[in-house]
Tab-separated table of C-alpha atoms (C1' of nucleotides) in Angstrom:
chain	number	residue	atom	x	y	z
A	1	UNK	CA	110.826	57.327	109.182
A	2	UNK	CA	112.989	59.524	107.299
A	3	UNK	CA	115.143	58.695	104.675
A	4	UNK	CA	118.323	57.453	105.216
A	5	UNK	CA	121.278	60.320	105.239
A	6	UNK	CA	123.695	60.871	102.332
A	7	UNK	CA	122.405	62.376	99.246
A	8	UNK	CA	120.798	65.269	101.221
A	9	UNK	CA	120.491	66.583	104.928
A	10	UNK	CA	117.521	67.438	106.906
A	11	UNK	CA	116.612	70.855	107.492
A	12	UNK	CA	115.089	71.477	110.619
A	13	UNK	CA	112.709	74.332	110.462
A	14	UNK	CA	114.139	75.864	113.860
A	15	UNK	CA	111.945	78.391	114.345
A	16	UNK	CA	107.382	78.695	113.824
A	17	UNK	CA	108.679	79.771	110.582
A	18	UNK	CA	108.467	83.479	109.953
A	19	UNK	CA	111.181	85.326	112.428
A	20	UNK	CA	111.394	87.998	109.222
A	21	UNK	CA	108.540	90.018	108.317
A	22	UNK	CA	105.284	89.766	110.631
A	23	UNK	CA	105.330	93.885	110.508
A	24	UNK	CA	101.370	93.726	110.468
A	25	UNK	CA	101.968	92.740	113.995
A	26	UNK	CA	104.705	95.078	114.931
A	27	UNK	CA	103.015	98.016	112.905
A	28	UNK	CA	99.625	97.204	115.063
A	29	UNK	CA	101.812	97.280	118.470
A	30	UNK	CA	103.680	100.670	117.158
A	31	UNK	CA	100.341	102.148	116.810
A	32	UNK	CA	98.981	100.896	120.095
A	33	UNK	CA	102.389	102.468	122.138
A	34	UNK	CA	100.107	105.950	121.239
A	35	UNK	CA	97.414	105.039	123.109
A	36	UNK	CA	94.511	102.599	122.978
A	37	UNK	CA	92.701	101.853	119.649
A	38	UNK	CA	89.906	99.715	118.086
A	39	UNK	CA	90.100	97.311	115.065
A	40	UNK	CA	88.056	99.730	113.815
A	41	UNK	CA	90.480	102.899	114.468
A	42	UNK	CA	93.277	100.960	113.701
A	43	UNK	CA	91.798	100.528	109.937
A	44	UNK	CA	91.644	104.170	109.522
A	45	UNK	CA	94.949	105.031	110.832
A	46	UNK	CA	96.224	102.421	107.569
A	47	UNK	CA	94.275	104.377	105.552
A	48	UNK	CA	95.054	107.860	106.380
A	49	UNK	CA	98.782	109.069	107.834
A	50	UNK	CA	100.584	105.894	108.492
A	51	UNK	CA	99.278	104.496	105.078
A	52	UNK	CA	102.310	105.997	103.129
A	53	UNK	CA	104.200	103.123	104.715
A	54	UNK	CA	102.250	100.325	105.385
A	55	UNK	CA	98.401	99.454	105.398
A	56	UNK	CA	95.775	96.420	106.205
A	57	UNK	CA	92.568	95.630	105.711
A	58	UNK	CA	89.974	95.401	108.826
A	59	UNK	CA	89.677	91.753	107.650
A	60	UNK	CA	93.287	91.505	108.403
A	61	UNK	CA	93.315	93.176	111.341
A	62	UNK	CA	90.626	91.597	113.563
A	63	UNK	CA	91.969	88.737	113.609
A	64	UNK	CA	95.940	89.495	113.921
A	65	UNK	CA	94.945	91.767	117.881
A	66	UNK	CA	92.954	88.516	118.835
A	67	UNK	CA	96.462	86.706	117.901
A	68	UNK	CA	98.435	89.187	119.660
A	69	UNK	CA	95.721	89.522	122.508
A	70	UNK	CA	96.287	85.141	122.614
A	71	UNK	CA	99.971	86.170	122.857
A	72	UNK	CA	99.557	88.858	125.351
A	73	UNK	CA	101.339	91.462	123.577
A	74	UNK	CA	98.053	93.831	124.005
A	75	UNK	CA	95.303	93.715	126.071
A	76	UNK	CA	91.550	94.497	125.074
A	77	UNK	CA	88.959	96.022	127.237
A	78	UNK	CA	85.217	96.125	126.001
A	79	UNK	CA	83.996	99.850	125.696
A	80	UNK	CA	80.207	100.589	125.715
A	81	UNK	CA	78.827	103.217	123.391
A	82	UNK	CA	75.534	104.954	123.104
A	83	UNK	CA	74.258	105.771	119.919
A	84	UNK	CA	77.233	103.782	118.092
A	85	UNK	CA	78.058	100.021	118.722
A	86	UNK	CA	80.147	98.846	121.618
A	87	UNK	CA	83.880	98.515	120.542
A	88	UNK	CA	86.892	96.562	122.226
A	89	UNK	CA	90.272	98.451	123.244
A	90	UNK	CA	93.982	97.839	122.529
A	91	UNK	CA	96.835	98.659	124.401
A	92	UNK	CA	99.883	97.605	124.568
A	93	UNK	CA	101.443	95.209	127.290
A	94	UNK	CA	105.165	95.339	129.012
A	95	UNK	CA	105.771	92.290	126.879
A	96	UNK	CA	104.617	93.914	123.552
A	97	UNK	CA	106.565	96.867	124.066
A	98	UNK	CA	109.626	94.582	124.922
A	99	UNK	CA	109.728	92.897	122.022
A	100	UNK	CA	108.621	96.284	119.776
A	101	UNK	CA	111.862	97.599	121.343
A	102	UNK	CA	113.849	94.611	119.912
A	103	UNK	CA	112.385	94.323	116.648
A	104	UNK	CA	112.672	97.959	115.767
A	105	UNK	CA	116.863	97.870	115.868
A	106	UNK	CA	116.515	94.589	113.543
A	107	UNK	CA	117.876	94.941	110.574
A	108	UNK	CA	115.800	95.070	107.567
A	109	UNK	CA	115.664	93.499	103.852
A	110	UNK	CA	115.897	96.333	101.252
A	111	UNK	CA	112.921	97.392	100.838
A	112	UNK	CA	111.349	95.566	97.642
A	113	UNK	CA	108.816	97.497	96.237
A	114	UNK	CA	105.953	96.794	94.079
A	115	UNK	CA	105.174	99.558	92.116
A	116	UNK	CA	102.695	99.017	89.423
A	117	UNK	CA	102.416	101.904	88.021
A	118	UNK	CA	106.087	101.765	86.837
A	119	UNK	CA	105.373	98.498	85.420
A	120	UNK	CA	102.736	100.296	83.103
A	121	UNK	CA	105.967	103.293	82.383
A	122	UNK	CA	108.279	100.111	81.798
A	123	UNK	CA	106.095	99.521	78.192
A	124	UNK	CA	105.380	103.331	77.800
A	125	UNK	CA	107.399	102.597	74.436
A	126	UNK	CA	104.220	100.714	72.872
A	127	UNK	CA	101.749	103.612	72.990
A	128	UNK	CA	101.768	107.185	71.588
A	129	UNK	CA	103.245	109.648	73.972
A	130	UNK	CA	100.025	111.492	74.037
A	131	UNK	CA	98.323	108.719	75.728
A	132	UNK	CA	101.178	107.828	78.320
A	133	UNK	CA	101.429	111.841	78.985
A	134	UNK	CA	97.530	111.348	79.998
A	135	UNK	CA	98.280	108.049	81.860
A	136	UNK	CA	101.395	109.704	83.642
A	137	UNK	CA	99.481	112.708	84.181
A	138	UNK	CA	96.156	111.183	86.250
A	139	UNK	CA	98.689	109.276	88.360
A	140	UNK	CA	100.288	112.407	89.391
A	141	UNK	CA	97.069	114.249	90.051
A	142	UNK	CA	96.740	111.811	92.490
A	143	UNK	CA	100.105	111.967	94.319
A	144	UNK	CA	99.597	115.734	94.180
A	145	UNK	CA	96.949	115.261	96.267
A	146	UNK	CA	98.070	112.486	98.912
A	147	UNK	CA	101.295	115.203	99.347
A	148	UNK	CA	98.776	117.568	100.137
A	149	UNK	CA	97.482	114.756	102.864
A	150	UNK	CA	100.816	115.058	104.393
A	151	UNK	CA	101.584	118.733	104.045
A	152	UNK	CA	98.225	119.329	106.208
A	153	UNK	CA	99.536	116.572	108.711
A	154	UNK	CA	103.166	118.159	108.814
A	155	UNK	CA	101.648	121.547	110.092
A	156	UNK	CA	99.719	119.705	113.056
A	157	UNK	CA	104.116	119.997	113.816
A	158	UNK	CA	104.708	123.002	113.286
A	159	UNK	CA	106.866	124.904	115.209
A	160	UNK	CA	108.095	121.659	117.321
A	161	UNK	CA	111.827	120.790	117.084
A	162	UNK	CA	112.308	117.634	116.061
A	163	UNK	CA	115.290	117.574	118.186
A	164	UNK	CA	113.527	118.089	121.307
A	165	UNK	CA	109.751	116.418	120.819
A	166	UNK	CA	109.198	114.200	123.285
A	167	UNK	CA	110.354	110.139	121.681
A	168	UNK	CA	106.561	109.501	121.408
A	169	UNK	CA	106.530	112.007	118.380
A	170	UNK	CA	110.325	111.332	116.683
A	171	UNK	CA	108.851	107.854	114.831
A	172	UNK	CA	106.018	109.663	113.274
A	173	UNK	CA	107.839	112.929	112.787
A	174	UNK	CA	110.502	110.744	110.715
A	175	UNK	CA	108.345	108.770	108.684
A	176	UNK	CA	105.754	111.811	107.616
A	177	UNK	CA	109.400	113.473	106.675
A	178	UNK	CA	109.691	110.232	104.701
A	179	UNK	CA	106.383	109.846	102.742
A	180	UNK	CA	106.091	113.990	102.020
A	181	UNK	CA	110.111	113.246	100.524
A	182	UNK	CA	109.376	110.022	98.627
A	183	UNK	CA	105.909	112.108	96.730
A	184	UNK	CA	108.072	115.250	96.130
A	185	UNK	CA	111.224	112.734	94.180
A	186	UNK	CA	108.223	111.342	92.347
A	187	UNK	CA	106.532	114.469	90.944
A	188	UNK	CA	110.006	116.138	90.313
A	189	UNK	CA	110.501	112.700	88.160
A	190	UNK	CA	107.005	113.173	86.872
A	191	UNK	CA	107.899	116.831	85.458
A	192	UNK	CA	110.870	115.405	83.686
A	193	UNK	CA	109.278	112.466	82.128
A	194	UNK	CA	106.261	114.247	80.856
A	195	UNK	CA	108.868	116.528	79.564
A	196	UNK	CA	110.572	113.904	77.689
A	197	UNK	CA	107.423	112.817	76.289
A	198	UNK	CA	106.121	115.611	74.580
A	199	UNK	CA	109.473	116.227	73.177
A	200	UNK	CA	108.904	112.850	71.659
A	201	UNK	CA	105.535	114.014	70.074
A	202	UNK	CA	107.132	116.746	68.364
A	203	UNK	CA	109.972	114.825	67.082
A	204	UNK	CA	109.203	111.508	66.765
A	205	UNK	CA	112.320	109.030	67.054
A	206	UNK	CA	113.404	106.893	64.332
A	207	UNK	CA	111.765	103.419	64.582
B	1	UNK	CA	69.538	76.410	95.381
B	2	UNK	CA	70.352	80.215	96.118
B	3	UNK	CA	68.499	81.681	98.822
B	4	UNK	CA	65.246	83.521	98.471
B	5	UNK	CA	66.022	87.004	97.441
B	6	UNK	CA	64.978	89.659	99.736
B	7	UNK	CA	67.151	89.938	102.437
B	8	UNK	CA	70.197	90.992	99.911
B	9	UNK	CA	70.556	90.524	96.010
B	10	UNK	CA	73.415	88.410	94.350
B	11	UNK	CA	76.363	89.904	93.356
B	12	UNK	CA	77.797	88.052	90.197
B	13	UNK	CA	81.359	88.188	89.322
B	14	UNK	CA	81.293	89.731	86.294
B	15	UNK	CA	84.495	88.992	84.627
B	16	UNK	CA	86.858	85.991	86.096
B	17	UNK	CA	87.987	88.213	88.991
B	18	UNK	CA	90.837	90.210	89.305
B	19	UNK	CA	90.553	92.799	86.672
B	20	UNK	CA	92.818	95.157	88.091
B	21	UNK	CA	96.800	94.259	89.264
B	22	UNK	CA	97.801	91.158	87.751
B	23	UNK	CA	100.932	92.516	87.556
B	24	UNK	CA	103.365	90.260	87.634
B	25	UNK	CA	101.498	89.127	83.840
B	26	UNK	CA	102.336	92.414	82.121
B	27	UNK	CA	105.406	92.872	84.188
B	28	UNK	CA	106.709	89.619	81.919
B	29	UNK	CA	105.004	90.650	79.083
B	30	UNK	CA	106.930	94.000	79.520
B	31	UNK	CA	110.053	92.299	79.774
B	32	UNK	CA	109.706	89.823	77.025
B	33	UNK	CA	108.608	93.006	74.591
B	34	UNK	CA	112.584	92.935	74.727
B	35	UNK	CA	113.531	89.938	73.022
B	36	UNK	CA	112.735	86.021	73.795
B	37	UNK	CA	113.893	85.075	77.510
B	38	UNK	CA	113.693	81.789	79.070
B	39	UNK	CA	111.979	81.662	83.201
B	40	UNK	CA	115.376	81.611	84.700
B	41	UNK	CA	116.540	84.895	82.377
B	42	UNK	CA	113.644	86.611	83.642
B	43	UNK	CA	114.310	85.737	87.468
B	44	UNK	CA	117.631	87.297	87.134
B	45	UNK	CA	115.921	90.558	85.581
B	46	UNK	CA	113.744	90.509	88.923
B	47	UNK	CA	116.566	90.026	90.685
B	48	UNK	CA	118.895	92.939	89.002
B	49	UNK	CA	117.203	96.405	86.926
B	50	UNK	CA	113.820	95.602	86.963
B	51	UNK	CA	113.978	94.301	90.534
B	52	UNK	CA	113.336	98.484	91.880
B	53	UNK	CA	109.510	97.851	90.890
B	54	UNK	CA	108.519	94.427	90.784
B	55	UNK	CA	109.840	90.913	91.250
B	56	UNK	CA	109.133	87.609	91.628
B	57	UNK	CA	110.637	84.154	92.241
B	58	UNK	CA	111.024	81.571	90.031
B	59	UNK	CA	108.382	79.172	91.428
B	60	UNK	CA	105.717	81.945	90.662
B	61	UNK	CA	107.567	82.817	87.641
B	62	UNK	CA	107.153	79.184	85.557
B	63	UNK	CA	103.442	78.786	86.296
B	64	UNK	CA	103.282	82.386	85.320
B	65	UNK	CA	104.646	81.328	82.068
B	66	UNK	CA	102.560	78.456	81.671
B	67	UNK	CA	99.270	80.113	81.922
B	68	UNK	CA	100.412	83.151	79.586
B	69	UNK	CA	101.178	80.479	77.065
B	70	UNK	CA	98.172	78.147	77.184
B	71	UNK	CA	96.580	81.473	76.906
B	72	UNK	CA	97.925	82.745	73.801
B	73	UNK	CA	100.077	85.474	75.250
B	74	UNK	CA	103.623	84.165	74.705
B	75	UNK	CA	104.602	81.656	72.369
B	76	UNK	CA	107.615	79.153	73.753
B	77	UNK	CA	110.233	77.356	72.194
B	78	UNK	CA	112.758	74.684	73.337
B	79	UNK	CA	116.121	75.575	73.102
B	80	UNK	CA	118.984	72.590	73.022
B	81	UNK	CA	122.265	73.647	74.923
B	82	UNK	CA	125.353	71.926	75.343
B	83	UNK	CA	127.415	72.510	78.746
B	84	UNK	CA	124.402	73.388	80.374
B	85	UNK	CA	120.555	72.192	80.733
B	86	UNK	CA	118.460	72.446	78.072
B	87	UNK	CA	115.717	75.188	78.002
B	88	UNK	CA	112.599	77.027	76.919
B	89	UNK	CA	112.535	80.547	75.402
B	90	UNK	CA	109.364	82.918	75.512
B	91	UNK	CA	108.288	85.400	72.947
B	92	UNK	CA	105.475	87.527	73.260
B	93	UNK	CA	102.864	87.206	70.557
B	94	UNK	CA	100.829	90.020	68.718
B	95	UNK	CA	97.985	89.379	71.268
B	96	UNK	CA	99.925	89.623	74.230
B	97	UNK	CA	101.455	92.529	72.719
B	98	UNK	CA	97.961	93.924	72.286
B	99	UNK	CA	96.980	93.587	75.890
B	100	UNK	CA	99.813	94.677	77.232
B	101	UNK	CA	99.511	98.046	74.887
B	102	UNK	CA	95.936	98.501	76.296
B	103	UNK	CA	96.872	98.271	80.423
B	104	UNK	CA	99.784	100.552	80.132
B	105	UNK	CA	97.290	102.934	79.743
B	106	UNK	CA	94.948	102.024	82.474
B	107	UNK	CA	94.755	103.892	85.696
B	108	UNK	CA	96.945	102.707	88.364
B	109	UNK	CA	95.395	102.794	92.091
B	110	UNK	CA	97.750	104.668	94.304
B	111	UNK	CA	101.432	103.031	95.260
B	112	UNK	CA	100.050	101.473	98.794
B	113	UNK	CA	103.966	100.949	99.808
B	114	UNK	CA	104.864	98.700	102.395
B	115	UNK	CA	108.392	99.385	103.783
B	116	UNK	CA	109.537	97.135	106.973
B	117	UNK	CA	111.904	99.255	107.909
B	118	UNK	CA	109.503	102.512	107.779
B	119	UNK	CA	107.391	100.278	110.374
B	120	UNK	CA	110.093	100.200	112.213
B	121	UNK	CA	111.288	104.421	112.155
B	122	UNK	CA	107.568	104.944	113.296
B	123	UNK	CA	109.014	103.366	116.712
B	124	UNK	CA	112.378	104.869	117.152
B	125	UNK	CA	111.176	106.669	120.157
B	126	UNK	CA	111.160	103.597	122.255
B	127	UNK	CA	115.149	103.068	122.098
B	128	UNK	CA	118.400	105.245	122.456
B	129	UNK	CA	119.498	107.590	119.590
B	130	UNK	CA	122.448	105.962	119.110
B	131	UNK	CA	121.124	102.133	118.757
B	132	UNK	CA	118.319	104.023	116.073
B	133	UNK	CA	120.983	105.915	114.482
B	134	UNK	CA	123.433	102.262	113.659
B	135	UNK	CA	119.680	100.803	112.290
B	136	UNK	CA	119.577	103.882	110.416
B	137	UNK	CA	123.035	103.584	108.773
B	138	UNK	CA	122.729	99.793	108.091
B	139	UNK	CA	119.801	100.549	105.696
B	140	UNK	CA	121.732	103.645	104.400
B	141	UNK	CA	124.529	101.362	103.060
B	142	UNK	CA	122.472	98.895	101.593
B	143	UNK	CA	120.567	101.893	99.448
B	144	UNK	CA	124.230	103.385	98.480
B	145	UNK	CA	125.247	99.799	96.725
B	146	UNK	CA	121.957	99.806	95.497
B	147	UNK	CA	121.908	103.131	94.184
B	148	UNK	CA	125.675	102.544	92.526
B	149	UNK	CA	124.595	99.371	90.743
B	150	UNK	CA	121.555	101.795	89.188
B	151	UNK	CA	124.467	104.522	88.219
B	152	UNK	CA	125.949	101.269	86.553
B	153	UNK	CA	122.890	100.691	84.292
B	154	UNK	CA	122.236	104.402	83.861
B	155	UNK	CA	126.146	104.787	82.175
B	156	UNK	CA	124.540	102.535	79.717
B	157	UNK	CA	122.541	104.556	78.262
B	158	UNK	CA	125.271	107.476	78.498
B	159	UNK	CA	124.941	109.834	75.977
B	160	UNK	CA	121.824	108.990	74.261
B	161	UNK	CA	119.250	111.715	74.563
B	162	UNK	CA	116.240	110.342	75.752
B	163	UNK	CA	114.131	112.275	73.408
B	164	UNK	CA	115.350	110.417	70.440
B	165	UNK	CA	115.860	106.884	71.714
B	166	UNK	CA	114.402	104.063	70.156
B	167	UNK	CA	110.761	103.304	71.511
B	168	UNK	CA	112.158	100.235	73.113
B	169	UNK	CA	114.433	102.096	75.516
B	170	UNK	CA	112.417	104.792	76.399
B	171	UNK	CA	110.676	102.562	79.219
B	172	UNK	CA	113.560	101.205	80.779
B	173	UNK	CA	115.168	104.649	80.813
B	174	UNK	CA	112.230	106.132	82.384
B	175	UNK	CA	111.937	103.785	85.374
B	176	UNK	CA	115.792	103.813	85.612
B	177	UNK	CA	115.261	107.199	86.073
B	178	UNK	CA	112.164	106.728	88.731
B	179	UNK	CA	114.655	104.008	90.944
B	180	UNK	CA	117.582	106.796	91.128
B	181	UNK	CA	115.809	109.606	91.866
B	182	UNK	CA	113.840	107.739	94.675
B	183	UNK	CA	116.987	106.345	96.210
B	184	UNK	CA	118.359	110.130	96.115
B	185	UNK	CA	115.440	111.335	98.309
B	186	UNK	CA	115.999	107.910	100.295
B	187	UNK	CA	119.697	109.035	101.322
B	188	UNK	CA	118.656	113.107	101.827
B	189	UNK	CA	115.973	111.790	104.164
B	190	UNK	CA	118.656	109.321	105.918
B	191	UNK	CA	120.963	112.481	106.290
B	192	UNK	CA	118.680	114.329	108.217
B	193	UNK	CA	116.959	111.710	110.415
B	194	UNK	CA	120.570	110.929	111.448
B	195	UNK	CA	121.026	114.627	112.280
B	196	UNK	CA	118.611	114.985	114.222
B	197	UNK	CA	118.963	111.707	116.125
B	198	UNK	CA	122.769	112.583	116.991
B	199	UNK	CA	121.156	115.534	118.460
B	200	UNK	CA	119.193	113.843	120.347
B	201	UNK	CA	122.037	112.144	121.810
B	202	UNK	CA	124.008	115.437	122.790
B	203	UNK	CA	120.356	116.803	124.347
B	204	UNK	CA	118.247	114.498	125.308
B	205	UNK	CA	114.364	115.742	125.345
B	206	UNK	CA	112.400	116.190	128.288
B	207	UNK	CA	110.404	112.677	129.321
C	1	DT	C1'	65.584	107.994	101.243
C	2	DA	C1'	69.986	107.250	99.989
C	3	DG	C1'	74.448	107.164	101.404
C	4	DA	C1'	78.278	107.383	104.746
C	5	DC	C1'	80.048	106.175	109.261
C	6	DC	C1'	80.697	103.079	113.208
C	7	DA	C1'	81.962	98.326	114.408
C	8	DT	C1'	83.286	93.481	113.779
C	9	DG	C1'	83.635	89.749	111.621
C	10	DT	C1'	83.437	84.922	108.135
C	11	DA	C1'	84.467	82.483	103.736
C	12	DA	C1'	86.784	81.860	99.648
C	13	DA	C1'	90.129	82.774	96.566
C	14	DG	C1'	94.338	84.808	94.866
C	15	DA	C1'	99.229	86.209	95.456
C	16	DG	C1'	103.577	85.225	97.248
C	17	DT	C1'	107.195	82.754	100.121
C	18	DT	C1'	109.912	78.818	102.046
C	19	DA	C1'	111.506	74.546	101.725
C	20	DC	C1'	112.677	70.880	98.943
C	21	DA	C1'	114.080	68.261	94.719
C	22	DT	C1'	117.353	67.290	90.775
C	23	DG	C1'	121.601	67.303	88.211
C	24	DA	C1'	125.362	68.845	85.063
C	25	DT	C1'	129.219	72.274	84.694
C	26	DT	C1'	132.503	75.648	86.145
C	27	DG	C1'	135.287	78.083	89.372
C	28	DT	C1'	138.126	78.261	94.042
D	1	DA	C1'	135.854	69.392	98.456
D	2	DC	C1'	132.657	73.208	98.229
D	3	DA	C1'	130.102	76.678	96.319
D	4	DA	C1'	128.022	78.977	92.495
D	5	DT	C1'	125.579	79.072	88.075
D	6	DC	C1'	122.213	77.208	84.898
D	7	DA	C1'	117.551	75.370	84.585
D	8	DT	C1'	112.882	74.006	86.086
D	9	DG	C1'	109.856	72.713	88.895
D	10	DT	C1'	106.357	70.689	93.293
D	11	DA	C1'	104.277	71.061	97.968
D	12	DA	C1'	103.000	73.366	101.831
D	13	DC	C1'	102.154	77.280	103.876
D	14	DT	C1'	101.407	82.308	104.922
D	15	DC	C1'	99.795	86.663	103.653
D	16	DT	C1'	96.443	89.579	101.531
D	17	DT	C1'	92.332	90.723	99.094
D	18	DT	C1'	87.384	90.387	97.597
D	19	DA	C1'	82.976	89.479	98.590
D	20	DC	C1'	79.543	89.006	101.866
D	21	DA	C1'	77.047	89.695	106.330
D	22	DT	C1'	74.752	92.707	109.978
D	23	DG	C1'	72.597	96.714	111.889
D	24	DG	C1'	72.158	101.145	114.282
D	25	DT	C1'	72.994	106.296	113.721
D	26	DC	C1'	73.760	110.445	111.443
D	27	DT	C1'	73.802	113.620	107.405
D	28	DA	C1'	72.318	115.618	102.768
DNA sequence: TAGACCATGTAAAGAGTTACATGATTGT
DNA sequence: ACAATCATGTAACTCTTTACATGGTCTA
């Protein structure tokens, strides 16, 4: 029996709990809408182009198109292979795409990121600015080289209008702009703060 | 008993797992490196500057605390207040200032973002232009207040030359730095998605 | 012959969120 | 009268990762 009203009121959790987030589902289903994929496929499409945005392990992703399959949002087909092992199918139902549609217009929670690599910049004050210069400078090698990812995805484009590619290739179109955008802002802030640095080796600041 | 080797070795867990990230640790340390703080001060840093690269609620940030104390980390105090509750400050102590020195330095894996509302640009094709385009502003405005509470902090540090600040600030003005500039390339990118989606609207690709 | 790729999972643990709890003070 | 701020937590749950498991094919 619950307690007796006054000092507090009962919250009813209305809803399953979780009408925010769930965009491992919705990210699954936006990759589905270009055709039909396996777990397996799936995987490497979170760790290649759409990766800049979000990303899942297989371990998370067998079991969430078995929930969605449950929910009949996709459908799976078994597909026999020679010489490789068989695989099951996704695509997409009426229903998924439905409620894709509606989700996609939601609006969305700034985007809090994680980042921590800036964490390690944050304390960059308690080492000598030769050593962050070398930490600063490893991450960037490695940015330099995810832009170049992009860069070599962004010519598979080339030459198509973004105003006038068919809807199927807007979405990705937009969001490769995105990532290749968000790398360049962070090497341009790389070549500042690694100018800043050495500065600081030359003439070190008072303590 | 372990099973018979043969079929596969053991694998022991070297070190007590979870050598890399553990960020939200050194992302307190970092903070406290600042001065002594009590858990609710350093919510409200999550929830403000610091909040563009990490955060965390309280309930994960008083356990957090906890453990960094019984392990030698930070040292707390109880502070007596009148008007308001009582509460406990954290220092960091030379150890944890140790540690923290050594994993600035440590190689960071790559940024894996995850951005909702990128999940949901990758499926912009399945709706009209315009319903895309008032998603599109809605995020747009939240960045601007975002990025104008940034400009705030940044007028802080106005005139100091970043070369000769104190070690303390160089961190914080660094990462500053980092949030701005990736809100700038946040808004460019906005400008031109919307672009091209109003031109959508005027000529409407082929199906 | 060693490694990478294809393909799909289970089990356990760690990280993070939501909901709830408490209670004084200050502002509207 | 209501909400916000200060201050610190517990409990339950979800989300995500790490480690492990299997086994054929294809490449260096």
């Amino acid at each position: 029996m619950p307690p007796a009203p006054g000092k507090f009121r009962w919250r009813i959790p209305a809803t399953p709990a979780k009408l925010a987030e769930m965009s491992l589902r919705f990210a699954i289903l936006g990759l589905l809408t270009a055709g039909e994929l396996s777990g397996y496929e799936i995987t490497r499409r979170f760790e290649q182009s759409v990766g800049y945005f979000w990303h899942a392990r297989a371990q998370q992703i067998y079991p969430e198109l078995a929930r969605l399959e449950s929910e009949g949002l996709v459908a799976g087909r078994a597909v026999q292979q020679t010489g490789r092992p068989d695989k099951r199918v996704y695509t997409v139902t009426a229903r998924g795409l439905a409620e894709l549609a509606d989700w996609v217009v939601t609006p969305s929670p700034l985007t809090l990121t994680k980042d921590e690599f800036l964490v390690k910049v944050w304390s960059y004050g308690l080492v000598e600015p030769e050593r962050a210069i070398e930490a600063l400078t490893a991450h960037r090698r490695q940015q330099e080289e995810r832009l170049a990812a992009y860069r070599a995805i962004e010519a598979a484009f080339e030459g198509a209008d973004p105003v006038t590619v068919p809807p199927a290739f807007l979405g990705p179109y937009l969001t490769l702009r995105a990532g290749i955008q968000f790398i360049e802002a962070f090497l341009a802030w790389a070549v500042e703060a690694e100018r800043i640095l050495r500065a600081r080796t030359e003439s070190p600041p008072a303590p």
